[in-house]
Short mmCIF file of C-alpha atoms and ligand atoms in Angstrom, two decimals:
data_model
loop_
_atom_site.label_atom_id
_atom_site.label_comp_id
_atom_site.label_asym_id
_atom_site.label_seq_id
_atom_site.Cartn_x
_atom_site.Cartn_y
_atom_site.Cartn_z
CA MET I 1 -0.46 54.10 -33.13
CA PRO I 2 -1.86 57.00 -31.02
CA LEU I 3 -1.89 56.62 -27.24
CA LEU I 4 -4.47 57.85 -24.74
CA ILE I 5 -3.96 57.67 -21.00
CA GLN I 6 -7.27 58.29 -19.29
CA ASN I 7 -8.31 59.32 -15.78
CA GLY I 8 -4.85 59.54 -14.26
CA GLU I 9 -3.44 62.04 -11.79
CA ILE I 10 -0.56 63.78 -13.54
CA VAL I 11 2.38 64.70 -11.34
CA THR I 12 5.34 66.73 -12.60
CA ALA I 13 8.09 68.59 -10.75
CA ASP I 14 5.77 71.55 -10.27
CA SER I 15 2.16 70.52 -10.89
CA ARG I 16 -0.44 67.94 -9.96
CA PHE I 17 -3.86 67.57 -11.61
CA HIS I 18 -6.31 65.06 -13.08
CA ALA I 19 -6.39 64.90 -16.88
CA ASP I 20 -6.11 62.63 -19.91
CA ILE I 21 -2.98 62.61 -22.07
CA TYR I 22 -3.11 62.02 -25.81
CA ALA I 23 0.01 61.33 -27.88
CA GLU I 24 0.64 60.75 -31.55
CA ASN I 25 3.81 60.57 -33.60
CA GLU I 26 5.79 59.95 -30.38
CA THR I 27 4.80 63.30 -28.86
CA ILE I 28 2.21 64.54 -26.38
CA THR I 29 -0.28 66.57 -28.40
CA ARG I 30 -3.16 67.12 -25.96
CA ILE I 31 -3.68 67.19 -22.20
CA GLY I 32 -7.14 67.79 -20.78
CA PRO I 33 -10.31 66.32 -19.34
CA ASN I 34 -12.34 63.70 -21.22
CA LEU I 35 -10.31 63.65 -24.42
CA GLU I 36 -11.99 61.91 -27.34
CA VAL I 37 -10.72 58.50 -28.45
CA PRO I 38 -9.85 58.43 -32.15
CA PRO I 39 -9.97 55.03 -33.90
CA ASN I 40 -6.96 52.70 -33.47
CA THR I 41 -5.83 54.39 -30.28
CA THR I 42 -4.08 52.39 -27.53
CA VAL I 43 -6.05 53.33 -24.41
CA LEU I 44 -4.65 52.90 -20.90
CA ASP I 45 -6.91 53.44 -17.90
CA ALA I 46 -4.95 55.20 -15.14
CA ARG I 47 -7.79 55.61 -12.65
CA GLY I 48 -6.36 55.52 -9.12
CA LYS I 49 -2.84 55.82 -10.52
CA LEU I 50 -0.25 58.59 -10.72
CA VAL I 51 1.16 59.55 -14.10
CA PHE I 52 4.79 60.67 -14.02
CA PRO I 53 7.14 61.84 -16.77
CA GLY I 54 9.49 59.03 -17.78
CA PHE I 55 12.29 58.76 -15.24
CA ILE I 56 15.89 59.49 -16.16
CA ASP I 57 18.86 57.69 -14.65
CA PRO I 58 21.74 60.14 -14.97
CA HIS I 59 24.51 57.67 -14.08
CA VAL I 60 24.77 54.13 -15.43
CA HIS I 61 27.50 51.82 -16.67
CA ILE I 62 26.43 49.26 -19.26
CA TYR I 63 29.32 48.54 -21.60
CA LEU I 64 32.30 48.83 -19.27
CA PRO I 65 35.73 47.22 -19.50
CA PHE I 66 36.94 47.74 -15.93
CA MET I 67 39.18 46.03 -13.35
CA SER I 68 40.21 43.22 -15.73
CA THR I 69 36.63 42.28 -16.63
CA PHE I 70 33.48 43.65 -18.24
CA ALA I 71 30.27 44.83 -16.60
CA LYS I 72 27.65 42.18 -17.10
CA ASP I 73 24.93 44.00 -19.04
CA THR I 74 24.15 44.53 -22.68
CA HIS I 75 22.12 47.55 -23.74
CA GLU I 76 19.20 45.20 -24.26
CA THR I 77 19.30 43.71 -20.76
CA ALA I 78 19.97 47.03 -19.02
CA SER I 79 17.29 48.94 -20.91
CA ILE I 80 14.61 46.33 -20.27
CA ALA I 81 15.47 46.34 -16.56
CA ALA I 82 15.39 50.15 -16.62
CA LEU I 83 11.96 50.23 -18.26
CA ILE I 84 10.44 47.71 -15.87
CA GLY I 85 11.52 50.07 -13.12
CA GLY I 86 10.10 53.17 -14.85
CA THR I 87 13.31 54.59 -16.28
CA THR I 88 12.75 55.62 -19.89
CA THR I 89 16.08 57.36 -20.48
CA TYR I 90 19.53 56.60 -19.11
CA ILE I 91 22.76 58.51 -19.43
CA GLU I 92 25.63 56.07 -19.74
CA MET I 93 29.22 56.83 -18.80
CA CYS I 94 31.23 56.43 -22.00
CA CYS I 95 34.51 55.34 -20.44
CA PRO I 96 37.48 54.68 -22.72
CA SER I 97 40.60 54.27 -20.55
CA ARG I 98 43.73 56.43 -20.67
CA ASN I 99 45.22 53.95 -23.14
CA ASP I 100 42.35 54.29 -25.59
CA ASP I 101 41.56 56.88 -28.20
CA ALA I 102 38.66 59.04 -26.97
CA LEU I 103 36.88 59.41 -30.31
CA GLU I 104 37.19 55.72 -31.12
CA GLY I 105 35.82 55.03 -27.65
CA TYR I 106 32.87 57.32 -28.21
CA LEU I 107 32.00 55.63 -31.50
CA LEU I 108 32.42 52.20 -29.90
CA TRP I 109 30.04 53.03 -27.03
CA LYS I 110 27.48 54.44 -29.45
CA SER I 111 27.68 51.35 -31.64
CA LYS I 112 27.09 49.10 -28.62
CA ALA I 113 23.83 50.89 -27.81
CA GLU I 114 22.46 51.60 -31.27
CA GLY I 115 19.61 49.29 -32.22
CA HIS I 116 19.92 47.39 -28.91
CA SER I 117 18.44 49.72 -26.32
CA ALA I 118 14.72 49.53 -25.64
CA CYS I 119 14.71 52.97 -24.01
CA ASP I 120 16.29 56.27 -25.00
CA TYR I 121 19.85 57.08 -24.04
CA THR I 122 22.74 59.42 -24.26
CA PHE I 123 26.25 59.60 -22.81
CA HIS I 124 28.53 61.51 -20.50
CA MET I 125 31.84 61.57 -22.39
CA SER I 126 34.72 60.62 -20.11
CA VAL I 127 37.93 62.57 -20.48
CA THR I 128 40.55 60.17 -19.16
CA LYS I 129 43.61 62.05 -20.48
CA PHE I 130 44.22 65.37 -22.17
CA ASP I 131 46.74 65.02 -24.98
CA SER I 132 47.27 66.81 -28.28
CA ASN I 133 44.19 65.14 -29.87
CA THR I 134 41.79 65.60 -27.01
CA GLU I 135 40.49 69.10 -27.63
CA GLU I 136 39.64 68.50 -31.29
CA GLN I 137 38.02 65.15 -30.49
CA LEU I 138 35.91 66.61 -27.70
CA ARG I 139 34.76 69.41 -29.99
CA GLN I 140 33.57 66.78 -32.48
CA ILE I 141 31.79 64.83 -29.77
CA VAL I 142 30.01 67.94 -28.48
CA ALA I 143 29.06 68.82 -32.07
CA ASP I 144 27.41 65.38 -32.21
CA GLY I 145 25.03 66.50 -29.43
CA ILE I 146 26.82 65.48 -26.21
CA THR I 147 26.32 67.97 -23.36
CA SER I 148 28.48 66.59 -20.55
CA PHE I 149 31.97 65.34 -19.84
CA LYS I 150 33.03 62.99 -17.06
CA ILE I 151 36.29 63.07 -15.17
CA PHE I 152 37.58 60.68 -12.55
CA LEU I 153 39.83 61.99 -9.79
CA ALA I 154 40.13 58.33 -8.68
CA TYR I 155 41.37 55.23 -10.57
CA LYS I 156 44.92 56.47 -11.16
CA ASN I 157 46.53 55.31 -14.44
CA PHE I 158 43.25 53.93 -15.80
CA PHE I 159 40.42 56.49 -15.89
CA GLY I 160 41.94 59.08 -13.56
CA VAL I 161 43.11 62.54 -14.64
CA ASP I 162 45.64 64.72 -12.84
CA ASP I 163 44.97 68.32 -11.81
CA GLY I 164 46.44 69.72 -15.04
CA GLU I 165 44.15 67.56 -17.13
CA MET I 166 41.19 68.52 -14.96
CA TYR I 167 42.01 72.20 -15.52
CA GLN I 168 42.23 71.72 -19.31
CA THR I 169 38.96 69.78 -19.39
CA LEU I 170 37.11 72.38 -17.35
CA THR I 171 38.46 75.26 -19.41
CA LEU I 172 37.30 73.64 -22.64
CA ALA I 173 33.96 72.68 -21.08
CA ARG I 174 33.37 76.27 -20.03
CA GLU I 175 34.01 77.44 -23.59
CA LEU I 176 31.71 74.80 -25.10
CA GLY I 177 28.94 75.21 -22.51
CA VAL I 178 29.34 71.62 -21.39
CA ILE I 179 28.74 70.47 -17.81
CA VAL I 180 31.52 68.34 -16.24
CA THR I 181 30.55 65.43 -14.03
CA ALA I 182 33.19 64.16 -11.63
CA HIS I 183 34.01 61.16 -9.48
CA CYS I 184 35.67 62.90 -6.54
CA GLU I 185 38.15 60.80 -4.56
CA ASN I 186 41.86 61.53 -4.06
CA ALA I 187 43.57 58.85 -6.19
CA GLU I 188 46.95 59.11 -4.48
CA LEU I 189 45.53 58.61 -1.01
CA VAL I 190 43.37 55.67 -2.15
CA GLY I 191 46.44 53.91 -3.62
CA ARG I 192 48.58 54.53 -0.52
CA LEU I 193 45.87 53.39 1.88
CA GLN I 194 45.19 50.26 -0.18
CA GLN I 195 48.89 49.35 -0.07
CA LYS I 196 49.08 49.97 3.66
CA LEU I 197 46.06 47.80 4.43
CA MET I 198 47.26 44.98 2.18
CA ALA I 199 50.73 45.11 3.81
CA GLU I 200 48.98 44.68 7.16
CA ARG I 201 47.23 41.60 5.71
CA LYS I 202 43.89 43.36 5.83
CA THR I 203 42.55 41.86 2.63
CA GLY I 204 38.76 41.43 2.90
CA PRO I 205 35.92 43.54 1.46
CA GLU I 206 35.46 45.21 4.84
CA CYS I 207 38.76 47.02 4.13
CA HIS I 208 37.39 48.74 1.03
CA GLU I 209 35.77 51.57 3.00
CA PRO I 210 38.80 52.28 5.21
CA SER I 211 40.93 52.47 2.05
CA ARG I 212 38.75 55.33 0.75
CA PRO I 213 37.59 57.15 3.89
CA GLU I 214 35.17 60.05 3.94
CA SER I 215 38.00 62.62 4.12
CA VAL I 216 39.40 61.29 0.83
CA GLU I 217 36.07 61.98 -0.88
CA ALA I 218 35.67 65.36 0.83
CA GLU I 219 39.13 66.37 -0.44
CA GLY I 220 38.25 65.37 -3.99
CA THR I 221 34.94 67.22 -3.83
CA ASN I 222 36.55 70.35 -2.44
CA ARG I 223 39.33 70.25 -5.05
CA PHE I 224 36.86 69.80 -7.90
CA ALA I 225 34.82 72.74 -6.58
CA THR I 226 37.96 74.88 -6.32
CA PHE I 227 38.85 74.12 -9.93
CA LEU I 228 35.29 75.00 -11.01
CA GLU I 229 35.54 78.25 -9.10
CA ASN I 230 38.75 79.18 -10.87
CA THR I 231 37.73 78.17 -14.38
CA GLY I 232 34.09 79.30 -14.30
CA ALA I 233 32.98 75.86 -15.52
CA THR I 234 29.79 74.15 -14.38
CA GLY I 235 30.19 70.87 -12.48
CA TYR I 236 28.22 67.94 -11.13
CA VAL I 237 29.56 65.65 -8.41
CA VAL I 238 28.48 62.08 -9.08
CA HIS I 239 27.60 59.54 -6.39
CA LEU I 240 28.28 61.79 -3.41
CA SER I 241 28.21 59.45 -0.45
CA CYS I 242 28.94 61.16 2.87
CA GLU I 243 28.39 64.19 5.06
CA PRO I 244 31.92 65.69 4.82
CA ALA I 245 31.78 65.63 1.00
CA LEU I 246 28.24 67.01 1.12
CA ARG I 247 29.39 69.87 3.32
CA ALA I 248 32.23 70.65 0.90
CA ALA I 249 29.82 70.70 -2.03
CA ILE I 250 27.21 72.82 -0.26
CA ARG I 251 29.87 75.31 0.86
CA ALA I 252 30.88 75.64 -2.79
CA LYS I 253 27.28 76.12 -3.93
CA GLN I 254 26.82 78.78 -1.27
CA ARG I 255 29.80 80.78 -2.47
CA GLY I 256 28.43 80.75 -5.99
CA VAL I 257 30.28 77.87 -7.60
CA LYS I 258 28.12 76.35 -10.34
CA LEU I 259 28.00 72.89 -8.83
CA TYR I 260 25.27 70.26 -8.79
CA ILE I 261 25.13 67.15 -6.63
CA GLU I 262 24.05 63.59 -7.42
CA SER I 263 23.46 60.94 -4.82
CA VAL I 264 22.84 57.32 -5.76
CA ILE I 265 20.40 54.85 -4.34
CA PRO I 266 23.00 52.51 -2.71
CA HIS I 267 24.39 55.36 -0.58
CA LEU I 268 20.89 56.42 0.46
CA LEU I 269 19.77 52.96 1.57
CA LEU I 270 22.75 50.67 2.19
CA ASP I 271 25.68 51.14 4.55
CA LYS I 272 29.16 49.77 5.12
CA SER I 273 27.97 46.95 7.35
CA TYR I 274 26.84 45.19 4.15
CA ALA I 275 30.43 45.15 2.85
CA GLU I 276 31.57 43.86 6.24
CA ARG I 277 29.65 40.61 5.71
CA PRO I 278 32.06 37.67 5.36
CA GLY I 279 33.38 36.54 1.98
CA VAL I 280 31.45 37.05 -1.20
CA GLU I 281 28.45 38.41 0.69
CA GLY I 282 30.56 41.48 1.49
CA MET I 283 32.10 41.65 -1.99
CA LYS I 284 28.67 42.19 -3.53
CA TYR I 285 28.59 45.56 -1.79
CA VAL I 286 31.95 46.93 -2.95
CA MET I 287 31.55 50.13 -4.93
CA SER I 288 33.35 53.46 -4.98
CA PRO I 289 32.94 55.74 -3.15
CA PRO I 290 32.20 52.97 -0.66
CA LEU I 291 29.03 52.35 1.28
CA ARG I 292 29.43 54.50 4.39
CA ASP I 293 28.58 54.52 8.04
CA ARG I 294 24.80 54.74 8.38
CA ARG I 295 25.00 58.14 10.11
CA ASN I 296 25.64 59.70 6.68
CA GLN I 297 22.22 58.77 5.36
CA LYS I 298 20.11 61.33 7.19
CA PRO I 299 22.18 64.29 5.95
CA LEU I 300 21.89 62.93 2.41
CA TRP I 301 18.10 62.50 2.64
CA ASP I 302 17.72 65.94 4.25
CA ALA I 303 19.75 67.58 1.48
CA LEU I 304 17.77 65.69 -1.14
CA SER I 305 14.44 66.73 0.34
CA VAL I 306 15.27 70.45 0.06
CA GLY I 307 16.99 70.19 -3.33
CA LEU I 308 20.58 70.68 -2.17
CA ILE I 309 21.17 67.25 -3.62
CA ASP I 310 19.88 67.74 -7.12
CA THR I 311 19.46 64.26 -8.58
CA VAL I 312 19.25 60.60 -7.60
CA GLY I 313 20.88 58.09 -9.94
CA THR I 314 22.06 54.54 -9.53
CA ASP I 315 25.68 54.23 -10.69
CA HIS I 316 24.29 50.95 -12.03
CA CYS I 317 27.35 48.74 -12.51
CA PRO I 318 26.61 45.01 -12.59
CA PHE I 319 29.17 42.30 -11.85
CA ASP I 320 28.19 38.72 -11.13
CA ILE I 321 29.23 36.92 -7.96
CA GLU I 322 31.91 35.03 -9.93
CA GLN I 323 33.39 38.36 -11.02
CA LYS I 324 33.29 39.73 -7.48
CA LEU I 325 35.30 36.67 -6.42
CA MET I 326 38.24 37.94 -8.49
CA GLY I 327 39.00 39.96 -5.37
CA LYS I 328 39.09 37.01 -2.96
CA GLY I 329 42.07 37.61 -0.69
CA ASN I 330 42.69 41.07 -2.15
CA PHE I 331 39.90 43.63 -1.78
CA THR I 332 41.60 45.99 -4.27
CA GLN I 333 40.75 43.51 -7.05
CA ILE I 334 37.02 43.24 -6.36
CA PRO I 335 35.25 44.77 -9.38
CA ASN I 336 33.68 47.96 -8.06
CA GLY I 337 29.99 48.41 -8.66
CA ILE I 338 26.41 47.73 -7.57
CA PRO I 339 23.49 47.32 -10.00
CA GLY I 340 20.22 49.18 -9.42
CA ILE I 341 18.77 50.47 -12.68
CA GLU I 342 15.56 48.47 -12.16
CA GLU I 343 15.10 49.31 -8.48
CA ARG I 344 15.92 53.04 -8.25
CA VAL I 345 12.49 54.59 -8.82
CA ASN I 346 10.54 52.17 -6.64
CA LEU I 347 13.08 52.46 -3.81
CA LEU I 348 13.10 56.25 -3.96
CA TYR I 349 9.31 56.31 -4.02
CA THR I 350 9.02 53.83 -1.15
CA TYR I 351 11.75 55.13 1.17
CA GLY I 352 11.46 58.78 0.12
CA VAL I 353 7.86 59.61 -0.75
CA GLN I 354 5.93 56.91 1.15
CA GLN I 355 7.99 57.52 4.28
CA GLY I 356 7.34 61.24 4.04
CA THR I 357 10.97 62.34 3.58
CA VAL I 358 10.75 63.58 -0.01
CA ASP I 359 7.65 65.23 -1.44
CA LEU I 360 6.16 63.97 -4.67
CA HIS I 361 7.34 66.91 -6.77
CA ARG I 362 10.91 66.73 -5.46
CA PHE I 363 10.82 63.00 -6.23
CA VAL I 364 9.90 63.70 -9.87
CA ASP I 365 12.46 66.48 -10.03
CA ALA I 366 15.31 64.41 -8.55
CA ALA I 367 14.54 61.27 -10.55
CA SER I 368 13.71 62.92 -13.87
CA THR I 369 13.29 66.66 -14.43
CA LYS I 370 16.52 68.00 -12.97
CA ALA I 371 18.67 65.58 -14.96
CA ALA I 372 16.78 66.54 -18.13
CA LYS I 373 17.51 70.20 -17.44
CA LEU I 374 21.16 69.72 -16.54
CA PHE I 375 21.99 67.41 -19.42
CA GLY I 376 20.25 69.18 -22.30
CA LEU I 377 17.18 66.97 -22.63
CA PHE I 378 14.48 69.32 -21.32
CA PRO I 379 11.66 69.87 -22.27
CA ARG I 380 11.73 66.94 -24.65
CA LYS I 381 12.28 64.74 -21.59
CA GLY I 382 11.62 65.27 -17.88
CA THR I 383 8.10 66.68 -17.99
CA ILE I 384 4.54 66.08 -19.19
CA ALA I 385 3.61 68.87 -21.58
CA VAL I 386 2.33 69.32 -25.10
CA GLY I 387 5.36 68.95 -27.35
CA SER I 388 7.30 66.69 -24.96
CA ASP I 389 8.05 63.08 -25.84
CA ALA I 390 5.32 60.71 -24.70
CA ASP I 391 7.59 59.02 -22.12
CA LEU I 392 5.06 58.26 -19.41
CA VAL I 393 4.95 56.14 -16.29
CA VAL I 394 1.52 55.12 -15.03
CA TYR I 395 2.40 54.37 -11.43
CA ASP I 396 0.48 52.17 -9.03
CA PRO I 397 1.02 53.61 -5.53
CA ILE I 398 -0.88 50.74 -3.91
CA TYR I 399 1.34 47.92 -5.20
CA LYS I 400 3.35 46.07 -2.58
CA GLY I 401 6.29 43.81 -3.31
CA VAL I 402 9.69 42.60 -2.20
CA ILE I 403 12.90 42.96 -4.21
CA SER I 404 14.66 39.72 -5.05
CA ALA I 405 17.23 38.36 -7.50
CA SER I 406 14.77 35.53 -8.11
CA THR I 407 12.25 37.93 -9.65
CA HIS I 408 14.32 40.84 -11.00
CA SER I 409 14.90 41.07 -14.73
CA GLY I 410 18.50 42.35 -14.52
CA ASN I 411 21.32 40.31 -15.98
CA VAL I 412 23.20 39.72 -12.74
CA ASN I 413 23.02 36.88 -10.24
CA TYR I 414 22.43 38.81 -7.03
CA ASN I 415 20.43 41.82 -5.94
CA ALA I 416 21.99 44.29 -3.51
CA PHE I 417 18.51 45.25 -2.28
CA GLU I 418 17.42 41.66 -1.70
CA GLY I 419 14.47 41.45 0.69
CA MET I 420 13.66 45.16 0.74
CA LYS I 421 9.97 45.98 0.59
CA ILE I 422 8.61 48.30 -2.07
CA GLU I 423 5.34 50.18 -2.03
CA GLY I 424 4.54 51.30 -5.54
CA ARG I 425 5.65 50.30 -9.02
CA PRO I 426 4.96 51.22 -12.64
CA SER I 427 1.91 49.55 -14.11
CA ALA I 428 2.55 50.93 -17.61
CA VAL I 429 5.60 52.55 -19.16
CA THR I 430 5.70 54.22 -22.57
CA VAL I 431 8.64 55.51 -24.57
CA ARG I 432 7.73 58.06 -27.24
CA GLY I 433 4.16 56.79 -27.18
CA ARG I 434 4.96 53.10 -27.47
CA LEU I 435 3.85 50.82 -24.64
CA GLN I 436 7.02 49.07 -23.45
CA VAL I 437 6.07 47.66 -20.02
CA ARG I 438 2.85 46.41 -18.50
CA ASP I 439 2.73 45.37 -14.80
CA GLY I 440 6.38 44.41 -14.48
CA VAL I 441 6.59 42.67 -17.86
CA PHE I 442 8.42 43.95 -20.93
CA VAL I 443 5.89 43.92 -23.78
CA GLY I 444 7.57 46.26 -26.23
CA ASN I 445 10.12 46.64 -28.97
CA ARG I 446 13.70 45.81 -28.01
CA GLY I 447 15.38 48.17 -30.45
CA HIS I 448 13.05 51.12 -29.88
CA GLY I 449 15.58 53.33 -28.02
CA GLN I 450 17.04 56.41 -29.66
CA PHE I 451 20.29 58.26 -29.09
CA LEU I 452 19.43 61.68 -27.67
CA ARG I 453 21.25 64.80 -28.76
CA ARG I 454 21.05 68.10 -26.92
CA ASP I 455 17.54 69.59 -27.02
CA THR I 456 18.29 72.99 -28.48
CA ARG I 457 15.47 74.49 -26.42
CA THR I 458 17.67 73.95 -23.32
CA PRO I 459 20.15 76.74 -22.59
CA ILE I 460 23.74 75.52 -22.41
CA ALA I 461 25.20 74.89 -18.97
CA SER I 462 27.55 77.86 -18.80
CA LEU I 463 24.66 80.26 -19.30
CA ARG I 464 22.76 78.94 -16.30
CA ALA I 465 23.03 80.69 -12.95
O1 URP G 1 32.03 51.39 -7.93
C1 URP G 1 31.67 52.02 -8.90
N1 URP G 1 31.15 53.19 -8.70
N2 URP G 1 31.82 51.49 -10.13
C2 URP G 1 31.61 52.12 -11.36
C3 URP G 1 32.67 53.09 -11.71
C4 URP G 1 32.47 54.41 -11.03
O2 URP G 1 33.31 54.83 -10.26
O3 URP G 1 31.44 55.07 -11.22
ZN1 ZN G 2 32.55 56.76 -10.02
ZN1 ZN G 3 29.81 55.38 -12.06
#
């Protein structure tokens, strides 16, 4: 059924104007004033509202065997939570471990999502080893439309790669025009510091941050940048959490390394004092890199506001309280991760735009457009234009609410942002022209999501400046 959004104020990464938007066959076909209403059209009145391109979360974990358990979501639960929060596309980390076959892993992750996601999706393909099969398998995966790899410098013996494997991955990525995303922490130092703290009987969640200090992340970031510099590959640091790592990444950008930076909502809004809360209250806030000293937040927000930090994701990674308790008495066993797929856009709007730190266009860019450009989805996704998918968020900037596990839709029994106020939320969310959410309620089709292959109108990463 055709869709008409009337009377809204359209905001993209580089424009702002009042117009109607008409979509048919999943695509925006007309933008202009006072568009006519053909019969059988779904009409949404957006008077007094902002209309954004569907938001893109560039970093989520949904199916994830990790730390002796599984992340709590299904693609159905995660995608519905995403949509309620205005995210119409997510990019999931496909994470087979070193012991798994990469191609089998890729097919497994795809099969988990297919027919179960209510919003669109694609994957970053993790390279967790580089053996004699890897190159051929990665070529096949890229031929299937994947535009990005993921490497972990942390999580030794599970997801982590050594420097030789990083070099091989980057060299292949450069040839294929694939961007490489990286979790940058020095695995050796993390392991040694964990052992030392445990030997000193320092076992609680408050020890997680000291086991992975800022210098450990700065070293990983600097090393990744150095490998990019010497292979000519294009890279993207995921979940950058602190000023020393930020400085390392910006230095690399300034000397011409093709490096992009992601920050995630927990590092922008939460700090290590949350993980210092006693018992399970602290365990809820264990993620890697860890929540940091609060003094890191201003440099992150400042870099975000001027575009030195390119994107804001979530690193959505849900574990229930019972799963967090697996690390009682041993912080190294607390499943790492904080969920946030539902909250990201409203938190960034509230604490970025409403507080005057991030302008509206940078907000759209960081939460949607830039990820679409970097990961081969633009201009199908990430903007409002004739020919783009009708992924649209009619946003109510007047709405006021409070985040709570008692009202969220996510499939996890706590909310890391419990009690935080939000000012603004989506009042309608469409995916390829289909109305999926109305005023915080999922009203759509659960299996509507599509796997996204590279939009061939996007130049490949290695050709970008
Ligand atoms: O703590 C985190 N971040 N959990 C998910 C895995 C990862 O490192 O992204
Ligand atoms: Zn990570
Ligand atoms: Zn992650």
